[in-house]
PDB file of C-alpha atoms and ligand atoms in Angstrom:
ATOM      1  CA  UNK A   1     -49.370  -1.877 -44.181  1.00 42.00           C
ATOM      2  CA  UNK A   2     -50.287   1.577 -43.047  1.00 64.00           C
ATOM      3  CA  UNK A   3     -49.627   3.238 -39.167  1.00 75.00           C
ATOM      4  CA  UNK A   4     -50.619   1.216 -36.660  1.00 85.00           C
ATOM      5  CA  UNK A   5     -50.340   2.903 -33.064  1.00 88.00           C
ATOM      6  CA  UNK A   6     -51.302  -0.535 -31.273  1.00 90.00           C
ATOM      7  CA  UNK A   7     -48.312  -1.887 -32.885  1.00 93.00           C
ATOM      8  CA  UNK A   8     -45.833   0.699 -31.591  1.00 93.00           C
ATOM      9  CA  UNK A   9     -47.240   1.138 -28.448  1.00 93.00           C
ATOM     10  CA  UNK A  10     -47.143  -2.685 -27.927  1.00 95.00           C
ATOM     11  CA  UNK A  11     -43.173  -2.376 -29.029  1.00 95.00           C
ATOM     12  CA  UNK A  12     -42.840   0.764 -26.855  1.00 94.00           C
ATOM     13  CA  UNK A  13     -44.188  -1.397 -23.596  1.00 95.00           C
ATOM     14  CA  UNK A  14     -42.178  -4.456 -24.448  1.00 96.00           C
ATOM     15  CA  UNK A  15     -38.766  -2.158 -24.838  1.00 96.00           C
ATOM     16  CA  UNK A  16     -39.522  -0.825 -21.226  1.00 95.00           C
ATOM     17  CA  UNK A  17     -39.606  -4.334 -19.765  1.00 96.00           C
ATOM     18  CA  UNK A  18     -36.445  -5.493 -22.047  1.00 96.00           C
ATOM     19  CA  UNK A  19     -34.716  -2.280 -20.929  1.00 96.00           C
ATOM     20  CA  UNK A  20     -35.746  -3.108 -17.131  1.00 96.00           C
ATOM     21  CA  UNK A  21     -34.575  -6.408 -17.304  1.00 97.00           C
ATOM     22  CA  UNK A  22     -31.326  -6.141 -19.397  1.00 96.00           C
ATOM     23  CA  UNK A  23     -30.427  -3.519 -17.002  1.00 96.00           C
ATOM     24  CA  UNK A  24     -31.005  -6.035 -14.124  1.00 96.00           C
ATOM     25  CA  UNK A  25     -29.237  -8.649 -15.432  1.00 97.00           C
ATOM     26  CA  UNK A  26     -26.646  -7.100 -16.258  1.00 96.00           C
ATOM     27  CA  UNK A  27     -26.097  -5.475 -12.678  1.00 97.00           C
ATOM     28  CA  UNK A  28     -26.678  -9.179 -10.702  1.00 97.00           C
ATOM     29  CA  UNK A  29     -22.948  -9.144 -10.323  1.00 96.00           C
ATOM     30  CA  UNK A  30     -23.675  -6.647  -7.528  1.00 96.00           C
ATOM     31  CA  UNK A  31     -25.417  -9.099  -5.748  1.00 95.00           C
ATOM     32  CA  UNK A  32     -22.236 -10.415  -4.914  1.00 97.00           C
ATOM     33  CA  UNK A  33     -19.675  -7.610  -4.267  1.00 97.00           C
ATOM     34  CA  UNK A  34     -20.490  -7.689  -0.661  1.00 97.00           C
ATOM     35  CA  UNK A  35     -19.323 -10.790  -0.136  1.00 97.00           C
ATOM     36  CA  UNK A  36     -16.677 -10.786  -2.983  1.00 97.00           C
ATOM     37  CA  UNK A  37     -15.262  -7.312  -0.457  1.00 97.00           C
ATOM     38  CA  UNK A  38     -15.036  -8.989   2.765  1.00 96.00           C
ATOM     39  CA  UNK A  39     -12.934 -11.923   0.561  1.00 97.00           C
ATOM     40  CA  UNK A  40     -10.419  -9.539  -0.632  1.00 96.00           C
ATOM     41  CA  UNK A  41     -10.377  -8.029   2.875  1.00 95.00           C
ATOM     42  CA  UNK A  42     -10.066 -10.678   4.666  1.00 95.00           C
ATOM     43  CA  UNK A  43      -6.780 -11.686   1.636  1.00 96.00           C
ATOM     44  CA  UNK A  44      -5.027  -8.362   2.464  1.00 96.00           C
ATOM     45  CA  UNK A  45      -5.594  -8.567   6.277  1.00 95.00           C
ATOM     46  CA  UNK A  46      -3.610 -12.158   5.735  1.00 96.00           C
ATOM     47  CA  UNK A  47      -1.042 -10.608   3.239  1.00 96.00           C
ATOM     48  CA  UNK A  48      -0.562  -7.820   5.544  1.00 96.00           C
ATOM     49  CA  UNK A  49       0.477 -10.372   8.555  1.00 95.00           C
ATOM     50  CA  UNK A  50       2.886 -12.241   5.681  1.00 95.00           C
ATOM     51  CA  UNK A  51       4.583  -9.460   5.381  1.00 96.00           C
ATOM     52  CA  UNK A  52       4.855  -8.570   8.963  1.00 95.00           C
ATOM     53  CA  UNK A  53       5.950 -12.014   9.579  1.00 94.00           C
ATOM     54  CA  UNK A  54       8.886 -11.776   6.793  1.00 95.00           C
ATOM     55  CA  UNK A  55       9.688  -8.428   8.414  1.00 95.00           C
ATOM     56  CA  UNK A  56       9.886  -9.778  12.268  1.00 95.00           C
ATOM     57  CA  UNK A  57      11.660 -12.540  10.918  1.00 95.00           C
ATOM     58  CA  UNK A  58      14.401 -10.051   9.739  1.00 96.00           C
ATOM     59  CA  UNK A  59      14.628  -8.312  13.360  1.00 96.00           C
ATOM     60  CA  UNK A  60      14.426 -11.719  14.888  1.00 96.00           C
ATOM     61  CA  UNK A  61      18.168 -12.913  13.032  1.00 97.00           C
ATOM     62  CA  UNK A  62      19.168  -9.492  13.607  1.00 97.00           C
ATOM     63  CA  UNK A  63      18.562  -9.870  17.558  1.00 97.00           C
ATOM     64  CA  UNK A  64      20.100 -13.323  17.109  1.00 97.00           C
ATOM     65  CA  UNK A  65      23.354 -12.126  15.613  1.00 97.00           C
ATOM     66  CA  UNK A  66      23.307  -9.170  17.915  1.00 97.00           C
ATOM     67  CA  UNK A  67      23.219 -12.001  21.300  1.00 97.00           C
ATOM     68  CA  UNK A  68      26.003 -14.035  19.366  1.00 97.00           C
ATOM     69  CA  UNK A  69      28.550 -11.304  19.316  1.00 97.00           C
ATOM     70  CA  UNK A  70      27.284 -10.350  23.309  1.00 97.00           C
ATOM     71  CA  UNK A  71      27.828 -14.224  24.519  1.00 97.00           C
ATOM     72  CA  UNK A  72      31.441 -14.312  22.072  1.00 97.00           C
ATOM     73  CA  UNK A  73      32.256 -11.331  24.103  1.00 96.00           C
ATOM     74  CA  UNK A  74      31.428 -12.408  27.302  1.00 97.00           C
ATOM     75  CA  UNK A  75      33.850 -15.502  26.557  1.00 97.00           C
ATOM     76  CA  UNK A  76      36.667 -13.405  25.639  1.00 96.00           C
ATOM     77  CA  UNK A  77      36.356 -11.311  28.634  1.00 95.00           C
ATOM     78  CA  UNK A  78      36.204 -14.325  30.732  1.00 95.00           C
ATOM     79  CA  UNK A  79      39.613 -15.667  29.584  1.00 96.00           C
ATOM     80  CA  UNK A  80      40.917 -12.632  29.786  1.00 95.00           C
ATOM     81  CA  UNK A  81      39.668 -11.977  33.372  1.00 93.00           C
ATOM     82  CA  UNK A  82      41.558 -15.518  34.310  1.00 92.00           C
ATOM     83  CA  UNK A  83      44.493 -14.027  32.802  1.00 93.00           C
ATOM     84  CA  UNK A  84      44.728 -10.702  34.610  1.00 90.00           C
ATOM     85  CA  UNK A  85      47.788  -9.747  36.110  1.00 92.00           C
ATOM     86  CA  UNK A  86      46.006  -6.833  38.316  1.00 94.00           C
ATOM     87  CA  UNK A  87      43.205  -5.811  40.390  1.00 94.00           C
ATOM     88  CA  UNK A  88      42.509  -3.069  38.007  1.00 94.00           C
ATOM     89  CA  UNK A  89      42.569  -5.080  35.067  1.00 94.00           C
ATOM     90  CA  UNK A  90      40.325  -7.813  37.087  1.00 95.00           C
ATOM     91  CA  UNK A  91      37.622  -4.966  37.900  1.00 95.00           C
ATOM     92  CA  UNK A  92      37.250  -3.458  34.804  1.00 95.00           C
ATOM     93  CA  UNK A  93      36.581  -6.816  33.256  1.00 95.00           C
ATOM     94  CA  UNK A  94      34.379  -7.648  35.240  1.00 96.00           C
ATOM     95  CA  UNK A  95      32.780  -4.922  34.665  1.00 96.00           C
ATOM     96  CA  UNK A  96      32.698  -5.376  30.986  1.00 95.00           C
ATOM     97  CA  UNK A  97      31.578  -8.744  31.240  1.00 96.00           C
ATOM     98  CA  UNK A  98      28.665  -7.327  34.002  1.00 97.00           C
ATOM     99  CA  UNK A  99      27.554  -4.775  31.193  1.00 97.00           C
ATOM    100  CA  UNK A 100      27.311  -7.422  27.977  1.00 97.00           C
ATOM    101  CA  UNK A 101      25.631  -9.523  30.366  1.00 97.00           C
ATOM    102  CA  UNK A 102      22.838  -7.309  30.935  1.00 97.00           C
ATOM    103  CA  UNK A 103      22.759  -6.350  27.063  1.00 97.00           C
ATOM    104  CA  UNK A 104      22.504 -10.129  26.504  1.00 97.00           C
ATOM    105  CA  UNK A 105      19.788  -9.742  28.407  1.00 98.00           C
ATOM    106  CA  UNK A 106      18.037  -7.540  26.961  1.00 97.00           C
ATOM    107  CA  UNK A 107      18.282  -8.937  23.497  1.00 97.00           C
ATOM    108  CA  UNK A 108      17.024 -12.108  24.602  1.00 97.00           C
ATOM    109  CA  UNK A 109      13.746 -10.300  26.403  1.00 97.00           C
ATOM    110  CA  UNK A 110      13.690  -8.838  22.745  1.00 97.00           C
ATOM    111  CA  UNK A 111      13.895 -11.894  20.287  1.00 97.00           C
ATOM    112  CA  UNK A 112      11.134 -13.593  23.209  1.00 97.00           C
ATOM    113  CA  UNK A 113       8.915 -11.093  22.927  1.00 97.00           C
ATOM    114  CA  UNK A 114       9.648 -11.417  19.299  1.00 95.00           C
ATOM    115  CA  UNK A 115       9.014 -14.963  19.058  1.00 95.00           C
ATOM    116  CA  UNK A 116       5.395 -14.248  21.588  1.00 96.00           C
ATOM    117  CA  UNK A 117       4.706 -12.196  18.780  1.00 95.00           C
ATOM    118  CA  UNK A 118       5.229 -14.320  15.901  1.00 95.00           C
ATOM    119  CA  UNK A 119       3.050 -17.013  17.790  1.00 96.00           C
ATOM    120  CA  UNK A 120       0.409 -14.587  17.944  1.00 95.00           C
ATOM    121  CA  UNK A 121       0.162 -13.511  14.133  1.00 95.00           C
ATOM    122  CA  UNK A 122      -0.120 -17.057  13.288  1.00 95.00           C
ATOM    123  CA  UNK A 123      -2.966 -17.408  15.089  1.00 96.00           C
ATOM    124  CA  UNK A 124      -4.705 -14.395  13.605  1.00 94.00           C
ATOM    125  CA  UNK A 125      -3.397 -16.065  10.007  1.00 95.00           C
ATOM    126  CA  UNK A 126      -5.029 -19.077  11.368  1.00 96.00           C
ATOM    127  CA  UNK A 127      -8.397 -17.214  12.399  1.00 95.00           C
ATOM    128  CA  UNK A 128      -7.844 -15.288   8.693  1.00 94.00           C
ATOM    129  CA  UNK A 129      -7.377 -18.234   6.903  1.00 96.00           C
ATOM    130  CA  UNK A 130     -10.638 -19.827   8.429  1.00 96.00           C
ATOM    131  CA  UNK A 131     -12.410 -16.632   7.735  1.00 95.00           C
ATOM    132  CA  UNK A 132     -11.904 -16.923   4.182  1.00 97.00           C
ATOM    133  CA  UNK A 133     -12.360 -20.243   3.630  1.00 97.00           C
ATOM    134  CA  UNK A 134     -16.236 -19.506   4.882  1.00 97.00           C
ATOM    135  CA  UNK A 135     -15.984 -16.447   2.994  1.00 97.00           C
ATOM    136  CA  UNK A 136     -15.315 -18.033  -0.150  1.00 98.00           C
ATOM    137  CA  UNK A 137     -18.503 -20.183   0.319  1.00 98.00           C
ATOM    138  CA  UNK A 138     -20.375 -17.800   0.641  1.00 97.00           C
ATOM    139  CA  UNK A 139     -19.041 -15.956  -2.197  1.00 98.00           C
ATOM    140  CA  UNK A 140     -19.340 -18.733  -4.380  1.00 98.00           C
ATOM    141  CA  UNK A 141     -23.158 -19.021  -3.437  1.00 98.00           C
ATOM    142  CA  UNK A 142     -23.565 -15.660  -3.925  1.00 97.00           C
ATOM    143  CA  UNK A 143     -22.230 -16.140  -7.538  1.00 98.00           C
ATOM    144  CA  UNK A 144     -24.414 -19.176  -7.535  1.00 98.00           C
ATOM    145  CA  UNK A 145     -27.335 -16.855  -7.494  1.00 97.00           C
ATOM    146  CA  UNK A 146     -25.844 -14.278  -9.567  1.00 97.00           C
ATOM    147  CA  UNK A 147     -26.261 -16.958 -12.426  1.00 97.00           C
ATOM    148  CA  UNK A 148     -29.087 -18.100 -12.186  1.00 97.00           C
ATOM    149  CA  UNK A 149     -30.930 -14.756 -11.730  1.00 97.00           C
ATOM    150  CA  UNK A 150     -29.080 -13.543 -15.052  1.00 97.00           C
ATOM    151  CA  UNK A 151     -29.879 -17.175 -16.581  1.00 98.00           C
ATOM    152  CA  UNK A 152     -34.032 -16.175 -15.422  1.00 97.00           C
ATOM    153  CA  UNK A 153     -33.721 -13.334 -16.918  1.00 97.00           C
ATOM    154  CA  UNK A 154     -31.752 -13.974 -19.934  1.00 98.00           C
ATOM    155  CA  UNK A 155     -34.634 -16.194 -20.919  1.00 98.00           C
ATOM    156  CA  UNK A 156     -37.409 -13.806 -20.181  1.00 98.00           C
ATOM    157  CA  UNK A 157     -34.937 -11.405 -22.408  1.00 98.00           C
ATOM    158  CA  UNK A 158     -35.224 -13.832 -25.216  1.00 98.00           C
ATOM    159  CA  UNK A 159     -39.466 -14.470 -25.442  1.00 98.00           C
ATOM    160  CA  UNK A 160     -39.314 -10.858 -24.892  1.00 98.00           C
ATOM    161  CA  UNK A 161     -37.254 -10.403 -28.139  1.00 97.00           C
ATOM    162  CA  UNK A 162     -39.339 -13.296 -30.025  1.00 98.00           C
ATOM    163  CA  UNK A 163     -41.992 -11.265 -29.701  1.00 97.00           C
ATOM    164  CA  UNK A 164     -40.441  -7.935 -30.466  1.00 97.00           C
ATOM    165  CA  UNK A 165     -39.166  -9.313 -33.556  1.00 97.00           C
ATOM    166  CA  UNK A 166     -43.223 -10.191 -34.369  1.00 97.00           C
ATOM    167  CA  UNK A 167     -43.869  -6.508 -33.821  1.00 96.00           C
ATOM    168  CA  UNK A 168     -41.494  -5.269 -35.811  1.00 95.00           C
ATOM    169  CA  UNK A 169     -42.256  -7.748 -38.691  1.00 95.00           C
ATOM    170  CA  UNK A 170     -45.681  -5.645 -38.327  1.00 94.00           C
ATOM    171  CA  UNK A 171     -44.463  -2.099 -39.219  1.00 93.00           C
ATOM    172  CA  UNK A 172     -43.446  -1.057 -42.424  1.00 92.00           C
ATOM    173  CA  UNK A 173     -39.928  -0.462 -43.185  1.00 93.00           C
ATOM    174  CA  UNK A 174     -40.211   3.126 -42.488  1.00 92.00           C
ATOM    175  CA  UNK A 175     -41.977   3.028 -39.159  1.00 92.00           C
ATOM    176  CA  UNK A 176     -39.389   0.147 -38.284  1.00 94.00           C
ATOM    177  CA  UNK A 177     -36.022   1.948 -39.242  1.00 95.00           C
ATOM    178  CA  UNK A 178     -37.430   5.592 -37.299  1.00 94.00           C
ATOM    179  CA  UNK A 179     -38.884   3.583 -34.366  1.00 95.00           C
ATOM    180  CA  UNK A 180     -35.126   1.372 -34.513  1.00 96.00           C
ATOM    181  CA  UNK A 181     -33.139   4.808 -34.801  1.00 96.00           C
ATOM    182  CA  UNK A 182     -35.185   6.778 -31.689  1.00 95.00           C
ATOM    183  CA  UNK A 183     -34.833   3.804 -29.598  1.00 96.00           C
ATOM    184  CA  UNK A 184     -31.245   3.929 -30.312  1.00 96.00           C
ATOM    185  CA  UNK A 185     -30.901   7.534 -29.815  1.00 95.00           C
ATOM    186  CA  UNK A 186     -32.765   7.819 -26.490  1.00 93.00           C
ATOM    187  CA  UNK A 187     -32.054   4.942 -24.689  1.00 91.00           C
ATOM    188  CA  UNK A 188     -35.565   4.689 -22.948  1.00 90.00           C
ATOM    189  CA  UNK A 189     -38.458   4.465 -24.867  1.00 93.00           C
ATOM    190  CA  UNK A 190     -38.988   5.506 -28.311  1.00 95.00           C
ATOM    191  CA  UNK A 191     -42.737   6.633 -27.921  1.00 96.00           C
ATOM    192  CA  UNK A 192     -44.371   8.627 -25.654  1.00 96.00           C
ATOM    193  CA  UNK A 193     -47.779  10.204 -24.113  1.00 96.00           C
ATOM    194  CA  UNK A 194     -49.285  13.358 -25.002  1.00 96.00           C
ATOM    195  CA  UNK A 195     -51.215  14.563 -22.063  1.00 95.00           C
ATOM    196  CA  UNK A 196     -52.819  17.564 -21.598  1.00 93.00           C
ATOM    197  CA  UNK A 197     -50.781  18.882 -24.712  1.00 94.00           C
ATOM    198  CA  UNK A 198     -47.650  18.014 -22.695  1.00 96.00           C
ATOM    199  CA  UNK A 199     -44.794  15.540 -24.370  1.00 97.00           C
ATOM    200  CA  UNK A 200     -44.382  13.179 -21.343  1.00 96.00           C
ATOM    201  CA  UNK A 201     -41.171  12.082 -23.128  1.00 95.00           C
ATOM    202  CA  UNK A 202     -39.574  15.642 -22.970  1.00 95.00           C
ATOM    203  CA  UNK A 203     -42.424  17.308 -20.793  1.00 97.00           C
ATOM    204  CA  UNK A 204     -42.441  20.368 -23.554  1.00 96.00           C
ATOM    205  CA  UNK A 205     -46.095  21.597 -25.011  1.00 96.00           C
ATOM    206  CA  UNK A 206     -46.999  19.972 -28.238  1.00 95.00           C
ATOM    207  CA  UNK A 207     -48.658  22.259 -31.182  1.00 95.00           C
ATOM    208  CA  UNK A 208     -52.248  22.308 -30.785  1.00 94.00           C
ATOM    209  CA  UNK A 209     -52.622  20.665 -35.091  1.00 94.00           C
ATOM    210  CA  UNK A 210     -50.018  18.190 -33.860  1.00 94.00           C
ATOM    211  CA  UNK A 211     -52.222  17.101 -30.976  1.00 94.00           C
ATOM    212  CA  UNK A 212     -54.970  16.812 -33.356  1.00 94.00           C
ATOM    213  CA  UNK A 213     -53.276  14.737 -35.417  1.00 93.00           C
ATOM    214  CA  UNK A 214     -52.364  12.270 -32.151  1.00 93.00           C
ATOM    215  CA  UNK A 215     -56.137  12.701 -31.561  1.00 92.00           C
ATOM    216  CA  UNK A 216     -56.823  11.290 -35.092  1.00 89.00           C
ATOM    217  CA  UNK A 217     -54.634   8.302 -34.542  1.00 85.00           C
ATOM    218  CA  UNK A 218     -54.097   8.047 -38.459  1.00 87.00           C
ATOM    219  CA  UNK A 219     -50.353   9.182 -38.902  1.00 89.00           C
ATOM    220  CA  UNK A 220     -47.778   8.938 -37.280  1.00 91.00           C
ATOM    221  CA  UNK A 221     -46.610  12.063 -35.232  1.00 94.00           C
ATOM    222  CA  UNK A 222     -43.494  12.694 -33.259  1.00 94.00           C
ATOM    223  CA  UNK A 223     -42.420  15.201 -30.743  1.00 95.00           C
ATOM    224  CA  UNK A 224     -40.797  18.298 -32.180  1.00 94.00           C
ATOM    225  CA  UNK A 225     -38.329  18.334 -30.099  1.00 94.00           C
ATOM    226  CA  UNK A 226     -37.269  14.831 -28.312  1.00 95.00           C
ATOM    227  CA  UNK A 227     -38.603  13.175 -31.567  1.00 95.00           C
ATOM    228  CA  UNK A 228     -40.705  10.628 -29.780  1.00 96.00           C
ATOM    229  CA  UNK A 229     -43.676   9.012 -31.452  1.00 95.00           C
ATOM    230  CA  UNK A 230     -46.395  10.428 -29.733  1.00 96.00           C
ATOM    231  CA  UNK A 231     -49.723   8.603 -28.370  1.00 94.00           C
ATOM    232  CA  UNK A 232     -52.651   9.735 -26.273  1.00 93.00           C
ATOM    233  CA  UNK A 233     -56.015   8.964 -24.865  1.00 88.00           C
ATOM    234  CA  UNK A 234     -58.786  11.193 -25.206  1.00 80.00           C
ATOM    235  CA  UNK A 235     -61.726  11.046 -23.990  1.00 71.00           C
TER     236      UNK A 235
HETATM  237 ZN1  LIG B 301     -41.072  15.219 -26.590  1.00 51.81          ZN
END
């Protein structure tokens, strides 16, 4: 088995399209991170109103306690205010009793407008919780598609490899190891074009007795400085 360019440029095509398609099936989870986002947003919005809930419920027993001691004051003043033995004594609890009242008041505007507010945030859980039940759907279809695009082109990856495995059963162990070790090494492609004296792997000038050794198409010549196996058509 001597150099055969058809051979490696064959290889060099087929590692492109493996390359290409690896790369794309191994970046279909994207496809989904849109929708897999607005899940996790839509979560935190709903965590976000559980713990606003846990907090309000806090203020709420707070308030609660708060209106307790008011009304337990209120009483007390009252018997008192039955009891008194003056007018003086008479006015100023009453006017005690005047000023809890309208703190009483107050906290019960508070735990209202506490409770109005509760009753809102479980409606927006309710809307959340809606929201990410369709959002789930749609992330599962959108993993749904994530499969079977990898599974498409996990299979094209295999005949792909089938065939590269032909190839290589083509060069000679020497050819095969360097061609292995570049592809390795570069990442892209492993061969490249000479045109108009130009690597097109590393776009640097090739020597004029290296070209015409390309030309000849006999030996196997790489680039003197990327290392690429060099090809070319001249006409
Ligand atoms: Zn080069």
């Amino acid at each position: 088995m001597s150099f055969d360019l058809s051979v490696i440029l064959e290889l060099g095509e087929l590692d492109r399209k493996l390359i290409r398609l690896r790369k794309r099936r191994d970046a279909a989870p994207d496809m989904a991170a849109p929708q897999r986002a607005r899940v996790d947003k839509a979560k935190r919005e709903l965590s976000q109103l559980g713990e606003q809930d846990k907090e309000a419920a806090k203020g709420v027993k707070r308030l609660e306690l708060d209106a307790k001691a008011k009304e337990a004051d209120i009483a007390k003043a009252q018997v008192a205010l039955n009891q008194a033995k003056n007018n003086d004594e008479y006015q100023a609890l009453t006017r005690t009793i005047e000023t809890r009242q309208e703190e009483l008041n107050t906290l019960e505007t508070q735990i209202l407008e506490a409770y109005e507010a509760q009753e809102s945030r479980e409606e927006l859980s309710k809307k959340a919780k809606e929201r990410i039940a369709s959002q789930e759907k749609e992330l599962a279809e959108a993993l749904e598609r994530v499969k079977e695009t990898q599974a498409k082109h996990s299979a094209e990856i295999e005949g792909l490899e089938a065939q590269r495995a032909e190839l290589l059963a083509k060069m000679t162990d020497d050819h095969r190891d360097l061609y292995e070790r570049l592809l390795a090494r570069l990442g892209d492609s492993a061969v490249a074009e000479v045109r108009d004296e130009i690597c097109q792997g590393c776009l640097l000038k090739i020597r004029p007795e290296q070209v015409s050794l390309v030309r000849g198409g006999t030996t196997m010549v790489t680039c003197s400085d990327c290392g690429r196996i060099l090809w070319g058509k001249f006409g």
